[in-house]
């Protein structure tokens, strides 16, 4: 059972990770723009406040993913780190 799980998880390549990172960045842009639009139209309604908190919960992990992607891109394209 463990060998099946290990075999499945090790077949993920860096190109697949980069493909999924593009989707994560698009969702980040969508959630940040949606949050700003809702913040501009905010009222004292309770449902809008709940939606704003949920958008904050979603955007924080996507922001961490975006920073990780930027660091990886800098690391992989920099000639300084290519010798390691």
PDB file of C-alpha atoms in Angstrom, residues 12-13 16 19 24 26 30 33 37 40 42 46-47 52 65 67 83:
ATOM      1  CA  UNK A  12       5.017  14.673 -10.373  1.00  0.00           C
ATOM      2  CA  UNK A  13       7.465  16.691 -12.470  1.00  0.00           C
ATOM      3  CA  UNK A  16       3.427  19.925 -13.888  1.00  0.00           C
ATOM      4  CA  UNK A  19       1.431  24.386 -14.880  1.00  0.00           C
ATOM      5  CA  UNK A  24      -2.811  29.312  -8.584  1.00  0.00           C
ATOM      6  CA  UNK A  26      -4.785  33.250 -11.764  1.00  0.00           C
ATOM      7  CA  UNK A  30      -9.210  36.694  -9.165  1.00  0.00           C
ATOM      8  CA  UNK A  33      -9.612  41.725  -7.449  1.00  0.00           C
ATOM      9  CA  UNK A  37     -14.367  45.184  -5.639  1.00  0.00           C
ATOM     10  CA  UNK A  40     -15.356  49.213  -2.495  1.00  0.00           C
ATOM     11  CA  UNK A  42     -19.049  47.252   1.276  1.00  0.00           C
ATOM     12  CA  UNK A  46     -23.465  40.682   7.702  1.00  0.00           C
ATOM     13  CA  UNK A  47     -23.211  38.496   4.592  1.00  0.00           C
ATOM     14  CA  UNK A  52     -14.734  39.290   3.042  1.00  0.00           C
ATOM     15  CA  UNK A  65       2.206  30.055  -3.248  1.00  0.00           C
ATOM     16  CA  UNK A  67       5.913  34.093  -3.311  1.00  0.00           C
ATOM     17  CA  UNK A  83      26.549  25.751 -10.143  1.00  0.00           C
TER      18      UNK A  83
END
